[in-house]
Each structure stands twice: as structure tokens, then as C-alpha cells.
Tab-separated table of C-alpha atoms and ligand atoms in Angstrom:
chain	number	residue	atom	x	y	z
A	1	UNK	CA	-66.908	34.015	-39.155
A	2	UNK	CA	-63.943	31.809	-38.182
A	3	UNK	CA	-61.217	33.613	-36.224
A	4	UNK	CA	-57.723	32.701	-37.461
A	5	UNK	CA	-54.201	33.225	-36.129
A	6	UNK	CA	-51.438	32.977	-38.741
A	7	UNK	CA	-47.978	32.126	-37.417
A	8	UNK	CA	-45.104	32.787	-39.804
A	9	UNK	CA	-47.354	35.075	-41.817
A	10	UNK	CA	-44.440	36.588	-43.751
A	11	UNK	CA	-43.296	33.219	-45.124
A	12	UNK	CA	-44.370	31.134	-48.074
A	13	UNK	CA	-47.161	29.286	-46.182
A	14	UNK	CA	-48.156	32.422	-44.255
A	15	UNK	CA	-48.598	34.499	-47.414
A	16	UNK	CA	-50.611	31.721	-49.052
A	17	UNK	CA	-52.827	31.564	-45.934
A	18	UNK	CA	-53.397	35.318	-46.164
A	19	UNK	CA	-54.305	34.900	-49.808
A	20	UNK	CA	-56.842	32.184	-48.937
A	21	UNK	CA	-58.461	34.506	-46.397
A	22	UNK	CA	-58.501	37.388	-48.884
A	23	UNK	CA	-60.117	35.085	-51.460
A	24	UNK	CA	-62.892	34.055	-49.014
A	25	UNK	CA	-64.275	37.442	-47.913
A	26	UNK	CA	-66.723	37.329	-45.006
A	27	UNK	CA	-65.660	33.832	-43.875
A	28	UNK	CA	-62.531	34.485	-41.830
A	29	UNK	CA	-61.160	37.126	-39.478
A	30	UNK	CA	-57.423	37.259	-38.711
A	31	UNK	CA	-56.939	37.912	-34.989
A	32	UNK	CA	-53.129	37.624	-34.717
A	33	UNK	CA	-50.031	37.433	-36.922
A	34	UNK	CA	-46.372	36.589	-36.320
A	35	UNK	CA	-43.016	36.885	-38.070
A	36	UNK	CA	-39.409	36.297	-37.059
A	37	UNK	CA	-37.623	39.413	-38.304
A	38	UNK	CA	-39.579	40.803	-41.266
A	39	UNK	CA	-41.223	43.607	-39.299
A	40	UNK	CA	-42.033	45.695	-42.364
A	41	UNK	CA	-44.113	42.960	-44.025
A	42	UNK	CA	-45.802	42.067	-40.715
A	43	UNK	CA	-46.906	45.680	-40.209
A	44	UNK	CA	-48.165	45.879	-43.796
A	45	UNK	CA	-50.281	42.753	-43.290
A	46	UNK	CA	-51.561	44.050	-39.934
A	47	UNK	CA	-52.710	47.276	-41.559
A	48	UNK	CA	-54.531	45.584	-44.451
A	49	UNK	CA	-56.418	43.168	-42.159
A	50	UNK	CA	-56.668	45.466	-39.117
A	51	UNK	CA	-54.883	43.016	-36.792
A	52	UNK	CA	-53.872	44.265	-33.338
A	53	UNK	CA	-52.087	41.200	-31.919
A	54	UNK	CA	-48.637	40.973	-33.475
A	55	UNK	CA	-45.523	39.039	-32.474
A	56	UNK	CA	-41.924	39.229	-33.638
A	57	UNK	CA	-39.646	36.438	-32.425
A	58	UNK	CA	-36.227	37.168	-33.905
A	59	UNK	CA	-35.392	40.863	-33.613
A	60	UNK	CA	-36.686	43.479	-31.149
A	61	UNK	CA	-39.550	45.378	-32.812
A	62	UNK	CA	-38.925	48.991	-33.741
A	63	UNK	CA	-42.635	49.799	-34.033
A	64	UNK	CA	-44.401	50.058	-30.667
A	65	UNK	CA	-47.628	48.538	-31.986
A	66	UNK	CA	-45.924	45.116	-31.927
A	67	UNK	CA	-46.575	44.170	-28.324
A	68	UNK	CA	-45.355	40.576	-28.263
A	69	UNK	CA	-41.652	39.946	-28.650
A	70	UNK	CA	-39.386	36.854	-28.364
A	71	UNK	CA	-40.329	33.154	-28.607
A	72	UNK	CA	-42.008	33.412	-25.181
A	73	UNK	CA	-43.964	36.458	-26.366
A	74	UNK	CA	-45.235	34.455	-29.335
A	75	UNK	CA	-46.597	31.781	-26.987
A	76	UNK	CA	-48.251	34.456	-24.819
A	77	UNK	CA	-49.875	35.992	-27.874
A	78	UNK	CA	-51.315	32.626	-28.951
A	79	UNK	CA	-52.708	31.962	-25.465
A	80	UNK	CA	-54.114	35.516	-25.088
A	81	UNK	CA	-55.789	35.740	-28.492
A	82	UNK	CA	-59.310	34.569	-29.232
A	83	UNK	CA	-59.273	32.236	-32.266
A	84	UNK	CA	-60.917	29.101	-33.634
A	85	UNK	CA	-57.891	27.908	-35.564
A	86	UNK	CA	-54.153	28.579	-35.802
A	87	UNK	CA	-52.242	28.216	-39.081
A	88	UNK	CA	-48.735	27.214	-38.037
A	89	UNK	CA	-46.419	28.254	-40.876
A	90	UNK	CA	-43.343	28.779	-38.685
A	91	UNK	CA	-40.216	27.275	-40.253
A	92	UNK	CA	-38.286	24.591	-38.346
A	93	UNK	CA	-38.308	23.152	-34.847
A	94	UNK	CA	-39.247	26.507	-33.295
A	95	UNK	CA	-42.748	25.699	-34.543
A	96	UNK	CA	-43.193	22.988	-31.896
A	97	UNK	CA	-44.093	25.081	-28.827
A	98	UNK	CA	-46.521	27.326	-30.762
A	99	UNK	CA	-48.353	24.135	-31.805
A	100	UNK	CA	-48.502	22.913	-28.207
A	101	UNK	CA	-49.817	26.244	-26.890
A	102	UNK	CA	-52.349	26.566	-29.726
A	103	UNK	CA	-53.959	23.244	-28.819
A	104	UNK	CA	-53.707	23.772	-25.064
A	105	UNK	CA	-55.376	27.174	-25.351
A	106	UNK	CA	-58.338	25.615	-27.138
A	107	UNK	CA	-57.656	26.223	-30.831
A	108	UNK	CA	-57.697	23.807	-33.725
A	109	UNK	CA	-54.372	23.522	-35.503
A	110	UNK	CA	-53.916	23.867	-39.278
A	111	UNK	CA	-50.438	22.439	-39.301
A	112	UNK	CA	-47.865	23.185	-41.995
A	113	UNK	CA	-44.950	22.972	-39.550
A	114	UNK	CA	-44.101	19.291	-40.079
A	115	UNK	CA	-41.370	19.475	-37.433
A	116	UNK	CA	-44.113	19.558	-34.767
A	117	UNK	CA	-45.296	16.080	-35.741
A	118	UNK	CA	-41.844	14.665	-36.483
A	119	UNK	CA	-40.519	15.772	-33.088
A	120	UNK	CA	-43.544	15.277	-30.861
A	121	UNK	CA	-45.412	12.376	-32.509
A	122	UNK	CA	-47.936	10.797	-30.193
A	123	UNK	CA	-47.372	13.462	-27.522
A	124	UNK	CA	-48.899	16.197	-29.666
A	125	UNK	CA	-51.747	13.859	-30.634
A	126	UNK	CA	-52.405	13.315	-26.916
A	127	UNK	CA	-52.387	17.052	-26.247
A	128	UNK	CA	-54.920	17.524	-29.050
A	129	UNK	CA	-57.109	14.728	-27.650
A	130	UNK	CA	-56.926	16.096	-24.095
A	131	UNK	CA	-57.819	19.580	-25.339
A	132	UNK	CA	-60.584	18.139	-27.514
A	133	UNK	CA	-59.064	19.932	-30.524
A	134	UNK	CA	-58.138	18.766	-33.993
A	135	UNK	CA	-54.855	18.751	-35.901
A	136	UNK	CA	-55.601	19.296	-39.591
A	137	UNK	CA	-52.532	18.740	-41.770
A	138	UNK	CA	-51.598	21.412	-44.313
A	139	UNK	CA	-48.587	19.657	-45.838
A	140	UNK	CA	-50.099	18.849	-49.249
A	141	UNK	CA	-49.492	15.080	-49.099
A	142	UNK	CA	-50.913	14.723	-45.595
A	143	UNK	CA	-53.803	17.010	-46.414
A	144	UNK	CA	-54.546	14.716	-49.372
A	145	UNK	CA	-54.379	11.569	-47.212
A	146	UNK	CA	-56.444	13.248	-44.474
A	147	UNK	CA	-59.176	14.018	-47.038
A	148	UNK	CA	-58.956	10.547	-48.624
A	149	UNK	CA	-59.321	8.828	-45.252
A	150	UNK	CA	-62.542	10.673	-44.344
A	151	UNK	CA	-65.316	8.127	-44.004
A	152	UNK	CA	-62.943	5.150	-44.338
A	153	UNK	CA	-62.413	2.586	-41.590
A	154	UNK	CA	-58.820	2.125	-40.444
A	155	UNK	CA	-58.974	-1.633	-41.012
A	156	UNK	CA	-59.895	-1.041	-44.660
A	157	UNK	CA	-56.636	0.802	-45.405
A	158	UNK	CA	-53.935	-1.366	-46.949
A	159	UNK	CA	-51.314	1.355	-47.469
A	160	UNK	CA	-50.771	5.036	-48.062
A	161	UNK	CA	-48.584	6.287	-50.882
A	162	UNK	CA	-46.922	9.673	-50.495
A	163	UNK	CA	-45.969	11.264	-53.778
A	164	UNK	CA	-42.737	13.208	-54.260
A	165	UNK	CA	-41.668	15.541	-57.040
A	166	UNK	CA	-38.124	14.192	-56.785
A	167	UNK	CA	-36.802	17.733	-56.307
A	168	UNK	CA	-34.160	19.591	-58.258
A	169	UNK	CA	-31.925	16.543	-58.828
A	170	UNK	CA	-34.573	14.097	-59.964
A	171	UNK	CA	-32.937	13.536	-63.346
A	172	UNK	CA	-29.344	13.791	-62.164
A	173	UNK	CA	-27.344	10.545	-61.836
A	174	UNK	CA	-26.507	9.726	-58.195
A	175	UNK	CA	-22.776	9.930	-58.922
A	176	UNK	CA	-23.092	13.643	-59.775
A	177	UNK	CA	-24.714	14.675	-56.495
A	178	UNK	CA	-21.280	15.305	-55.001
A	179	UNK	CA	-20.741	18.235	-57.368
A	180	UNK	CA	-24.033	20.102	-56.943
A	181	UNK	CA	-24.040	23.683	-55.672
A	182	UNK	CA	-26.415	25.683	-53.481
A	183	UNK	CA	-27.894	27.531	-56.473
A	184	UNK	CA	-28.815	24.147	-58.023
A	185	UNK	CA	-30.386	22.826	-54.808
A	186	UNK	CA	-32.726	25.810	-54.339
A	187	UNK	CA	-34.395	25.395	-57.743
A	188	UNK	CA	-37.585	23.415	-57.278
A	189	UNK	CA	-39.174	22.097	-60.483
A	190	UNK	CA	-42.842	22.524	-59.388
A	191	UNK	CA	-43.331	24.357	-56.090
A	192	UNK	CA	-42.304	27.779	-54.851
A	193	UNK	CA	-41.428	27.389	-51.147
A	194	UNK	CA	-39.035	28.598	-48.424
A	195	UNK	CA	-35.275	27.887	-48.846
A	196	UNK	CA	-34.937	25.152	-46.205
A	197	UNK	CA	-37.799	23.016	-47.502
A	198	UNK	CA	-36.626	23.463	-51.106
A	199	UNK	CA	-33.176	22.098	-50.225
A	200	UNK	CA	-34.915	19.296	-48.314
A	201	UNK	CA	-36.796	18.481	-51.511
A	202	UNK	CA	-33.520	18.198	-53.410
A	203	UNK	CA	-32.088	15.746	-50.845
A	204	UNK	CA	-35.535	14.148	-50.306
A	205	UNK	CA	-35.109	14.830	-46.581
A	206	UNK	CA	-38.443	16.595	-47.005
A	207	UNK	CA	-40.015	13.302	-48.091
A	208	UNK	CA	-38.198	11.612	-45.220
A	209	UNK	CA	-39.753	14.070	-42.765
A	210	UNK	CA	-43.092	13.460	-44.453
A	211	UNK	CA	-42.783	9.671	-44.070
A	212	UNK	CA	-42.233	10.202	-40.326
A	213	UNK	CA	-45.059	12.774	-40.286
A	214	UNK	CA	-47.453	10.298	-41.937
A	215	UNK	CA	-46.328	7.507	-39.623
A	216	UNK	CA	-47.132	9.671	-36.577
A	217	UNK	CA	-50.327	11.244	-37.929
A	218	UNK	CA	-52.112	8.257	-39.420
A	219	UNK	CA	-51.128	5.537	-36.988
A	220	UNK	CA	-50.236	2.852	-39.555
A	221	UNK	CA	-47.264	0.443	-39.512
A	222	UNK	CA	-44.190	1.865	-41.260
A	223	UNK	CA	-44.356	-0.939	-43.830
A	224	UNK	CA	-47.673	0.501	-45.038
A	225	UNK	CA	-46.209	3.932	-45.809
A	226	UNK	CA	-44.754	4.134	-49.312
A	227	UNK	CA	-43.197	6.855	-51.459
A	228	UNK	CA	-43.605	7.241	-55.214
A	229	UNK	CA	-41.888	9.837	-57.382
A	230	UNK	CA	-44.437	11.728	-59.443
A	231	UNK	CA	-42.749	14.528	-61.383
A	232	UNK	CA	-45.931	16.463	-62.269
A	233	UNK	CA	-46.931	17.072	-58.589
A	234	UNK	CA	-50.637	16.819	-59.389
A	235	UNK	CA	-51.441	13.619	-57.531
A	236	UNK	CA	-50.743	14.786	-53.989
A	237	UNK	CA	-50.932	11.302	-52.457
A	238	UNK	CA	-52.899	8.066	-52.624
A	239	UNK	CA	-54.426	5.460	-50.364
A	240	UNK	CA	-54.950	1.800	-51.211
A	241	UNK	CA	-57.853	-0.031	-49.622
A	242	UNK	CA	-57.637	-3.705	-48.721
A	243	UNK	CA	-59.448	-4.959	-51.827
A	244	UNK	CA	-56.792	-3.256	-53.977
A	245	UNK	CA	-58.385	0.005	-55.131
A	246	UNK	CA	-56.272	3.139	-55.231
A	247	UNK	CA	-57.790	6.518	-54.367
A	248	UNK	CA	-55.899	9.682	-55.290
A	249	UNK	CA	-56.290	13.374	-54.523
A	250	UNK	CA	-55.474	15.381	-57.652
A	251	UNK	CA	-55.218	19.154	-57.986
A	252	UNK	CA	-52.840	21.845	-59.207
A	253	UNK	CA	-49.644	22.197	-57.160
A	254	UNK	CA	-50.829	25.202	-55.131
A	255	UNK	CA	-50.533	25.293	-51.330
A	256	UNK	CA	-53.622	27.501	-51.104
A	257	UNK	CA	-55.759	24.393	-51.740
A	258	UNK	CA	-54.633	22.402	-48.654
A	259	UNK	CA	-54.581	25.599	-46.571
A	260	UNK	CA	-58.183	26.369	-47.537
A	261	UNK	CA	-59.185	22.756	-46.860
A	262	UNK	CA	-57.707	23.028	-43.354
A	263	UNK	CA	-59.409	26.365	-42.680
A	264	UNK	CA	-62.842	25.259	-43.889
A	265	UNK	CA	-62.683	21.770	-42.325
A	266	UNK	CA	-64.986	19.849	-41.840
A	267	UNK	CA	-66.660	21.622	-44.770
A	268	UNK	CA	-65.206	22.065	-48.265
A	269	UNK	CA	-64.895	25.602	-49.605
A	270	UNK	CA	-65.338	26.954	-53.124
A	271	UNK	CA	-62.932	26.278	-56.012
A	272	UNK	CA	-60.929	29.495	-56.143
A	273	UNK	CA	-57.447	28.599	-57.294
A	274	UNK	CA	-57.950	27.086	-60.732
A	275	UNK	CA	-59.610	23.830	-61.721
A	276	UNK	CA	-57.285	21.204	-63.112
A	277	UNK	CA	-58.270	19.961	-66.557
A	278	UNK	CA	-56.785	16.479	-66.970
A	279	UNK	CA	-57.372	16.232	-70.739
A	280	UNK	CA	-54.025	15.948	-72.473
A	281	UNK	CA	-52.151	15.668	-69.149
A	282	UNK	CA	-49.688	12.787	-68.687
A	283	UNK	CA	-49.146	11.609	-65.128
A	284	UNK	CA	-46.096	9.422	-64.486
A	285	UNK	CA	-44.753	7.587	-61.445
A	286	UNK	CA	-41.515	5.846	-60.524
A	287	UNK	CA	-40.068	4.212	-57.433
A	288	UNK	CA	-37.460	6.294	-55.568
A	289	UNK	CA	-33.812	5.227	-55.554
A	290	UNK	CA	-33.017	4.796	-51.853
A	291	UNK	CA	-29.261	4.663	-52.495
A	292	UNK	CA	-29.366	8.026	-54.270
A	293	UNK	CA	-31.710	9.608	-51.725
A	294	UNK	CA	-29.980	8.608	-48.496
A	295	UNK	CA	-32.047	11.010	-46.414
A	296	UNK	CA	-35.200	9.174	-47.452
A	297	UNK	CA	-33.722	5.810	-46.513
A	298	UNK	CA	-32.516	7.223	-43.190
A	299	UNK	CA	-35.982	8.554	-42.316
A	300	UNK	CA	-37.397	5.015	-42.369
A	301	UNK	CA	-34.561	3.905	-40.113
A	302	UNK	CA	-35.167	6.810	-37.701
A	303	UNK	CA	-38.905	6.059	-37.564
A	304	UNK	CA	-38.127	2.422	-36.798
A	305	UNK	CA	-35.639	3.355	-34.063
A	306	UNK	CA	-38.152	5.586	-32.284
A	307	UNK	CA	-39.045	9.131	-31.289
A	308	UNK	CA	-35.538	10.157	-30.181
A	309	UNK	CA	-34.074	9.230	-33.559
A	310	UNK	CA	-36.798	11.180	-35.357
A	311	UNK	CA	-35.874	14.242	-33.297
A	312	UNK	CA	-32.193	13.646	-34.110
A	313	UNK	CA	-32.992	13.197	-37.832
A	314	UNK	CA	-34.792	16.526	-37.946
A	315	UNK	CA	-32.260	18.493	-35.886
A	316	UNK	CA	-29.192	17.037	-37.642
A	317	UNK	CA	-30.736	17.824	-41.005
A	318	UNK	CA	-31.593	21.396	-39.963
A	319	UNK	CA	-28.028	22.141	-38.845
A	320	UNK	CA	-26.499	20.355	-41.827
A	321	UNK	CA	-28.695	22.279	-44.293
A	322	UNK	CA	-27.690	25.513	-42.598
A	323	UNK	CA	-24.012	24.506	-42.940
A	324	UNK	CA	-24.599	23.708	-46.624
A	325	UNK	CA	-26.280	27.099	-47.178
A	326	UNK	CA	-23.294	28.789	-45.512
A	327	UNK	CA	-20.818	26.919	-47.677
A	328	UNK	CA	-19.311	24.864	-44.809
A	329	UNK	CA	-20.182	21.440	-46.230
A	330	UNK	CA	-21.076	20.064	-49.630
A	331	UNK	CA	-24.465	18.595	-50.529
A	332	UNK	CA	-23.571	15.012	-49.617
A	333	UNK	CA	-22.366	16.261	-46.247
A	334	UNK	CA	-26.049	16.522	-45.310
A	335	UNK	CA	-26.790	12.750	-45.374
A	336	UNK	CA	-23.333	11.997	-44.022
A	337	UNK	CA	-23.915	14.128	-40.925
A	338	UNK	CA	-27.455	12.875	-40.396
A	339	UNK	CA	-26.433	9.196	-40.716
A	340	UNK	CA	-23.518	9.645	-38.348
A	341	UNK	CA	-25.727	11.445	-35.810
A	342	UNK	CA	-28.462	8.790	-35.831
A	343	UNK	CA	-25.834	6.084	-35.479
A	344	UNK	CA	-24.106	7.728	-32.516
A	345	UNK	CA	-27.018	9.239	-30.601
A	346	UNK	CA	-29.651	7.075	-28.982
A	347	UNK	CA	-32.404	8.602	-26.893
A	348	UNK	CA	-34.585	6.497	-24.652
A	349	UNK	CA	-37.744	7.521	-22.823
A	350	UNK	CA	-39.038	10.578	-24.645
A	351	UNK	CA	-42.154	11.105	-22.556
A	352	UNK	CA	-42.612	14.840	-22.205
A	353	UNK	CA	-42.197	18.018	-24.239
A	354	UNK	CA	-39.173	18.794	-22.027
A	355	UNK	CA	-37.582	15.471	-23.081
A	356	UNK	CA	-38.111	16.455	-26.735
A	357	UNK	CA	-36.576	19.889	-26.294
A	358	UNK	CA	-33.618	18.304	-24.470
A	359	UNK	CA	-33.028	15.652	-27.193
A	360	UNK	CA	-33.251	18.354	-29.865
A	361	UNK	CA	-30.708	20.493	-28.013
A	362	UNK	CA	-28.302	17.580	-27.464
A	363	UNK	CA	-28.436	16.674	-31.148
A	364	UNK	CA	-27.657	20.235	-32.191
A	365	UNK	CA	-24.660	20.386	-29.853
A	366	UNK	CA	-23.421	17.043	-31.183
A	367	UNK	CA	-23.757	18.113	-34.833
A	368	UNK	CA	-22.081	21.468	-34.207
A	369	UNK	CA	-19.155	19.593	-32.667
A	370	UNK	CA	-18.820	17.439	-35.799
A	371	UNK	CA	-19.015	20.541	-37.951
A	372	UNK	CA	-16.328	22.180	-35.863
A	373	UNK	CA	-13.992	19.345	-36.870
A	374	UNK	CA	-14.814	19.604	-40.611
B	1	NDP	P1	-40.527	30.308	-44.903
B	1	NDP	O1	-39.095	30.322	-44.594
B	1	NDP	O2	-40.993	30.831	-46.225
B	1	NDP	O3	-41.335	31.137	-43.778
B	1	NDP	C1	-41.148	30.901	-42.414
B	1	NDP	C2	-41.995	31.836	-41.565
B	1	NDP	O4	-41.703	31.596	-40.187
B	1	NDP	C3	-41.698	33.313	-41.784
B	1	NDP	O5	-42.838	34.068	-41.476
B	1	NDP	C4	-40.583	33.589	-40.768
B	1	NDP	O6	-40.509	34.968	-40.406
B	1	NDP	C5	-41.051	32.730	-39.593
B	1	NDP	N1	-39.934	32.202	-38.807
B	1	NDP	C6	-38.704	31.847	-39.235
B	1	NDP	N2	-37.948	31.389	-38.213
B	1	NDP	C7	-38.735	31.466	-37.113
B	1	NDP	C8	-38.515	31.171	-35.729
B	1	NDP	N3	-37.336	30.695	-35.298
B	1	NDP	N4	-39.538	31.385	-34.867
B	1	NDP	C9	-40.732	31.868	-35.289
B	1	NDP	N5	-40.990	32.192	-36.567
B	1	NDP	C10	-39.999	31.979	-37.481
B	1	NDP	O7	-41.001	28.816	-44.677
B	1	NDP	P2	-42.182	28.024	-45.398
B	1	NDP	O8	-43.424	28.858	-45.404
B	1	NDP	O9	-41.696	27.437	-46.653
B	1	NDP	O10	-42.378	26.782	-44.401
B	1	NDP	C11	-43.000	26.914	-43.130
B	1	NDP	C12	-43.305	25.519	-42.582
B	1	NDP	O11	-44.269	24.900	-43.429
B	1	NDP	C13	-42.093	24.581	-42.548
B	1	NDP	O12	-42.213	23.733	-41.447
B	1	NDP	C14	-42.242	23.772	-43.834
B	1	NDP	O13	-41.658	22.504	-43.746
B	1	NDP	C15	-43.755	23.667	-43.929
B	1	NDP	N6	-44.278	23.461	-45.279
B	1	NDP	C16	-44.077	24.414	-46.234
B	1	NDP	C17	-44.568	24.252	-47.520
B	1	NDP	C18	-44.412	25.324	-48.550
B	1	NDP	O14	-45.016	25.228	-49.625
B	1	NDP	N7	-43.652	26.364	-48.322
B	1	NDP	C19	-45.264	23.020	-47.904
B	1	NDP	C20	-45.465	22.105	-46.808
B	1	NDP	C21	-44.978	22.327	-45.551
B	1	NDP	P3	-39.544	36.010	-41.243
B	1	NDP	O15	-40.200	36.171	-42.582
B	1	NDP	O16	-39.597	37.241	-40.426
B	1	NDP	O17	-38.201	35.358	-41.312
B	2	MG	MG1	-45.259	18.243	-48.621
């Protein structure tokens, strides 16, 4: 039986991970769970799966059975708990340190928290290598590419193509983006996810983060990482081999599939979440409009500029999205702030986790200053 820690168990990824474990009885044992402030749901989950190690990072726990509290407590819990694999479904940059500690304490990492890869790039890959542990991507596109690359030689890969739903504003003319409201931006056409990532889908900052994520994970030149809008969200990504063939991973848009694939890796599990029948299905693709989706264009620029700019891209976007959610800026304020931040801030020599945390902090201070002037 594989022992599993689920971080962010009360969120969209966390609940899907719990569902995967429930659907595979006898194969997995949950040894620890964490939430930020949803204590009630955390306790409910702990009771159902008889989990003793619980952490709450945001608010002090009322129930005394939650023995780990605060971000530091979460890291202690990960290090103290026996597990084969950690599902990191924490939202945002606070997912970085839990990823680091998971690998350093000898656990494989089923990684949904894309911020870990965007912010730490080769550093986290080195930590995994030094710990002799594996990072298995959960983000559906990267999970697809990870599966497609199995058994292929790196020199045989011509390019990877990340698919994108195009988000809530896919069919909206670029000129109308200035008028969109929060309630429009949180409506995703195909996936049900947390608020932040859904807004990121609308701006295609999510795809931008995923371009950087793919760049860091798969070690290919940026020019070999492409994006294609695919409104049906059934082809989760493709690879092209050097002789021109395209290979695609196709399944229903359901995060339980990549989560299960990460948990059962290197084996494949049973088909539990609905087989996709392609008869009568139309799959379409179109190139993204980089002038409409400025956050996508900016991600390529950040990746080219280097690690510091990727950290700034992520942090500026996080603060800007928060400002948008709180009604302080309009939708196009998000790319405006991110572009301005990348242009003004340059970070050299990001060599350690401390350097990353520092660059992240500096970016947030910078963006909050801009917002103060708005
Ligand atoms: P949610 O907002 O639904 O859930 C986030 C989880 O993390 C909750 O359990 C939340 O606890 C906890 N959390 C929130 N803030 C913190 C913090 N500062 N420190 C520790 N824990 C925290 O997010 P999603 O599940 O949508 O996304 C999680 C990650 O997975 C993100 O990085 C996202 O980009 C990535 N991802 C998500 C996909 C999806 O389908 N949702 C697809 C691909 C990637 P509480 O409930 O108490 O607030
Ligand atoms: Mg994705």
C-alpha cells in the first residue's frame, strides 16, 4: 500500500486526490492532510480516512487534534510523516517550501502546485536528483507530456505542444476585454477549479505559467514549446518527434486522471473516471492570439530573461489577480502590472531557495507599491 500525504486537501486538487484514493481501495493510505483555514472540512476528511497528522496553515486550529499549525508547522508535519508520495495541491507560491521539504525528506512529489516549478526551476530538479526522488507532474498538460515522453529519447523530440482551453474569454474580441467583470472571469468553459487558476485561464496567465513550467520540467529550448487553443479540452497536450509524427494524450477533462497517473507511477491504474468515446466528437485547434493574451506573450519573455523574471511574473500575477478579485483594478490591469514589473525588476544570480524567496518578496513589495498609487 502506498502511503500518501495530501497538501491542500480541502481544495479542488486535494478533493480530487481524495476521490482517487477512495476509488482505489486497498492501494493507498493517507498519512497526513493539510488545509489553510477550512478546519471543518479537514477534520471531516481526517475522520473518514482515520488520519492523525493534520496541519492548518492560515488560522489557529480550534480542535486540539490538529497538532501542526502555521507554515512552519506544515513543513514539520511533512518531514515527520512517513509517506511514499506527497500530492502538493497548495495554491500559490506558498506551495514552494512544502515541495522542497517533501523531496528532502525522501518522498516522491505528485506536483499540482505549478508555482514550485515556475519559481524554483532547475533548483528543485537538483533537490529531487540529490534526494533520489521523482517529481511527477499533475498539471494535466504536463502529466500528458510526461506520459508521452516515456520511452522516447530526448534527441527524438522536435517540439511539445501545450493545449489551452482559451478560458472564459476565448470567443470575446480583444477590444472587449477591458469591460469584463470578475463574475465573467471566474466562469471556466470546461474545468471546475479554484478561483485563482480560473482567472488565470481567462487571462491565459495559466498557460503562461505552464509554458515556463514545461520549459523547466522538460529541459527543451523555449522555441520548441508551443501553445495551441483546443476548446474541447480533450487533447491534454502533444509531442512531435523529429520525423514529424504527432502523439497526443486524449481523455475526458477530469483532474482525477492525471492525479491517479501520478499516484500509480510508474504503473498505470484502472480506468475509473469514464472512458472517452471519440465517435461523433469534433476536436478543433487554433493558434493563440498573443496580442489578446498578453500574459501568454509575457511568459515567453520572462522565461527568456531568466529565473528571476519567472519569479517576478508569478508574484506580480498573484498580487494583480488578488487586486482584480478585490475590485481594485480591472482585468487588463493584470497584464499591465505584470509587464511593468518584469520591465522594471531584474534579478541576477538566483542560486538558492533563499534567493528565490527574496526575489518573490521584493516583487510583491514592488507591485503593492504600484497598486498603492492606482
Ligand atoms: P484551491 O484554491 O481550490 O485549493 C487550495 C488548497 O490549498 C486548499 O486546500 C487551501 O486550504 C490550501 N491553501 C490555500 N492557501 C494556502 C497557503 N497559503 N498555504 C498552505 N495551504 C494553502 O486551489 P486548486 O486546487 O485549484 O489549485 C491548487 C494548485 O494546483 C495551484 O497551484 C494550481 O495552479 C494547481 N492546479 C490546479 C488545477 C485544478 O484543476 N484545480 C489544475 C492544475 C494545476 P483552504 O481550503 O483551507 O483555503
Ligand atoms: Mg493545466
